[in-house]
């Protein structure tokens, strides 16, 4: 049974919610990486990958979405795909959602990077 088609606003909203919650992962990971230079590198890499991968996936997903027209499907509708080119109808919302998650993952680690960089030696934020 096909559910009502996905709307771009709903996919962006859910991606934004996941992106905000995804900022908890580098926050927790920052405390796992205890060395100061390693902590800065970790935060810089996570924020950079979030920006690059998120922007790329969002652009690809929006292109796929525009190519699909009004026939955008959920992953659970995968069994309804009949042709070779209909897989794009499933990948469009997945790429858009992952892109928004990546773009919203960028500012959290980027801000934490600058906090760690400016932290006083010996503080809990500086690391060991």
Short mmCIF file of C-alpha atoms in Angstrom, two decimals:
data_model
loop_
_atom_site.label_atom_id
_atom_site.label_comp_id
_atom_site.label_asym_id
_atom_site.label_seq_id
_atom_site.Cartn_x
_atom_site.Cartn_y
_atom_site.Cartn_z
CA UNK A 1 0.00 0.00 0.00
CA UNK A 2 1.42 3.36 -1.00
CA UNK A 3 1.28 6.12 1.57
CA UNK A 4 0.70 9.73 0.53
CA UNK A 5 3.67 11.14 -1.34
CA UNK A 6 6.42 12.87 0.58
CA UNK A 7 6.53 16.64 0.71
CA UNK A 8 9.77 18.59 0.66
CA UNK A 9 8.79 20.57 3.76
CA UNK A 10 8.30 17.39 5.80
CA UNK A 11 11.60 15.87 4.64
CA UNK A 12 13.49 19.08 5.45
CA UNK A 13 11.83 19.30 8.88
CA UNK A 14 12.72 15.75 9.82
CA UNK A 15 16.27 16.24 8.53
CA UNK A 16 16.57 19.39 10.64
CA UNK A 17 15.42 17.52 13.74
CA UNK A 18 17.94 14.73 13.09
CA UNK A 19 20.67 17.30 12.41
CA UNK A 20 20.13 19.09 15.70
CA UNK A 21 20.21 15.78 17.57
CA UNK A 22 23.31 14.68 15.62
CA UNK A 23 25.27 17.50 17.27
CA UNK A 24 25.29 15.43 20.45
CA UNK A 25 27.60 12.87 18.83
CA UNK A 26 30.63 15.19 18.38
CA UNK A 27 29.93 16.70 21.80
CA UNK A 28 30.24 13.26 23.40
CA UNK A 29 33.11 12.34 21.09
CA UNK A 30 34.98 15.44 22.20
CA UNK A 31 35.23 14.01 25.71
CA UNK A 32 36.41 10.63 24.42
CA UNK A 33 39.32 12.26 22.58
CA UNK A 34 41.34 13.67 25.47
CA UNK A 35 44.50 15.06 23.84
CA UNK A 36 44.13 18.76 23.00
CA UNK A 37 45.49 18.65 19.44
CA UNK A 38 43.57 15.46 18.66
CA UNK A 39 40.40 17.02 20.03
CA UNK A 40 40.81 20.06 17.78
CA UNK A 41 41.51 17.86 14.76
CA UNK A 42 38.48 15.69 15.50
CA UNK A 43 36.16 18.67 15.71
CA UNK A 44 37.62 20.28 12.58
CA UNK A 45 37.25 17.09 10.56
CA UNK A 46 33.68 16.43 11.72
CA UNK A 47 32.58 19.98 10.93
CA UNK A 48 34.35 20.00 7.55
CA UNK A 49 32.90 16.65 6.50
CA UNK A 50 29.46 17.74 7.64
CA UNK A 51 29.66 20.86 5.49
CA UNK A 52 31.07 19.20 2.37
CA UNK A 53 29.06 15.98 2.47
CA UNK A 54 25.88 17.73 3.60
CA UNK A 55 26.04 20.34 0.88
CA UNK A 56 26.78 17.77 -1.80
CA UNK A 57 24.02 15.40 -0.70
CA UNK A 58 21.51 18.22 -0.45
CA UNK A 59 22.25 19.41 -3.98
CA UNK A 60 22.09 15.86 -5.36
CA UNK A 61 18.85 15.19 -3.49
CA UNK A 62 17.22 18.39 -4.72
CA UNK A 63 18.27 17.55 -8.28
CA UNK A 64 16.76 14.06 -7.93
CA UNK A 65 13.63 15.56 -6.39
CA UNK A 66 13.16 17.93 -9.32
CA UNK A 67 13.76 15.06 -11.76
CA UNK A 68 11.06 12.97 -10.07
CA UNK A 69 8.33 15.56 -10.35
CA UNK A 70 5.51 14.59 -8.01
CA UNK A 71 6.46 10.89 -7.75
CA UNK A 72 8.68 10.88 -4.66
CA UNK A 73 8.47 7.71 -2.56
CA UNK A 74 9.45 6.43 0.87
CA UNK A 75 11.93 3.62 1.49
CA UNK A 76 9.06 1.33 2.48
CA UNK A 77 7.67 1.77 -1.05
CA UNK A 78 10.81 0.19 -2.54
CA UNK A 79 8.91 -2.90 -3.66
CA UNK A 80 6.69 -0.71 -5.87
CA UNK A 81 9.63 0.35 -8.03
CA UNK A 82 9.22 -1.32 -11.41
CA UNK A 83 11.73 0.35 -13.74
CA UNK A 84 15.44 1.03 -13.66
CA UNK A 85 15.03 4.78 -13.37
CA UNK A 86 12.44 4.75 -10.58
CA UNK A 87 15.09 4.19 -7.92
CA UNK A 88 15.68 7.94 -8.01
CA UNK A 89 12.22 8.43 -6.53
CA UNK A 90 13.44 6.63 -3.40
CA UNK A 91 16.90 8.25 -3.26
CA UNK A 92 15.67 11.86 -3.56
CA UNK A 93 14.24 12.20 -0.03
CA UNK A 94 17.08 10.13 1.45
CA UNK A 95 19.72 12.45 -0.04
CA UNK A 96 17.82 15.59 0.96
CA UNK A 97 17.41 14.40 4.55
CA UNK A 98 21.05 13.29 4.84
CA UNK A 99 22.19 16.60 3.35
CA UNK A 100 20.24 18.64 5.87
CA UNK A 101 21.65 16.49 8.69
CA UNK A 102 25.16 17.14 7.42
CA UNK A 103 24.66 20.86 7.04
CA UNK A 104 23.24 21.16 10.54
CA UNK A 105 26.09 19.05 11.88
CA UNK A 106 28.57 21.69 10.74
CA UNK A 107 27.97 24.59 13.19
CA UNK A 108 28.09 22.55 16.42
CA UNK A 109 31.58 21.05 16.03
CA UNK A 110 32.81 24.27 14.40
CA UNK A 111 31.78 26.26 17.47
CA UNK A 112 33.21 23.62 19.80
CA UNK A 113 36.48 23.78 17.86
CA UNK A 114 36.79 27.49 18.58
CA UNK A 115 35.88 26.94 22.26
CA UNK A 116 38.54 24.24 22.62
CA UNK A 117 41.07 26.37 20.74
CA UNK A 118 40.54 29.30 23.09
CA UNK A 119 40.29 27.29 26.31
CA UNK A 120 42.79 27.92 29.07
CA UNK A 121 45.54 25.35 29.61
CA UNK A 122 44.50 22.77 32.22
CA UNK A 123 40.75 23.36 31.91
CA UNK A 124 38.37 20.46 31.24
CA UNK A 125 37.61 21.92 27.84
CA UNK A 126 41.29 22.14 26.88
CA UNK A 127 41.92 18.45 27.48
CA UNK A 128 45.10 16.80 28.61
#
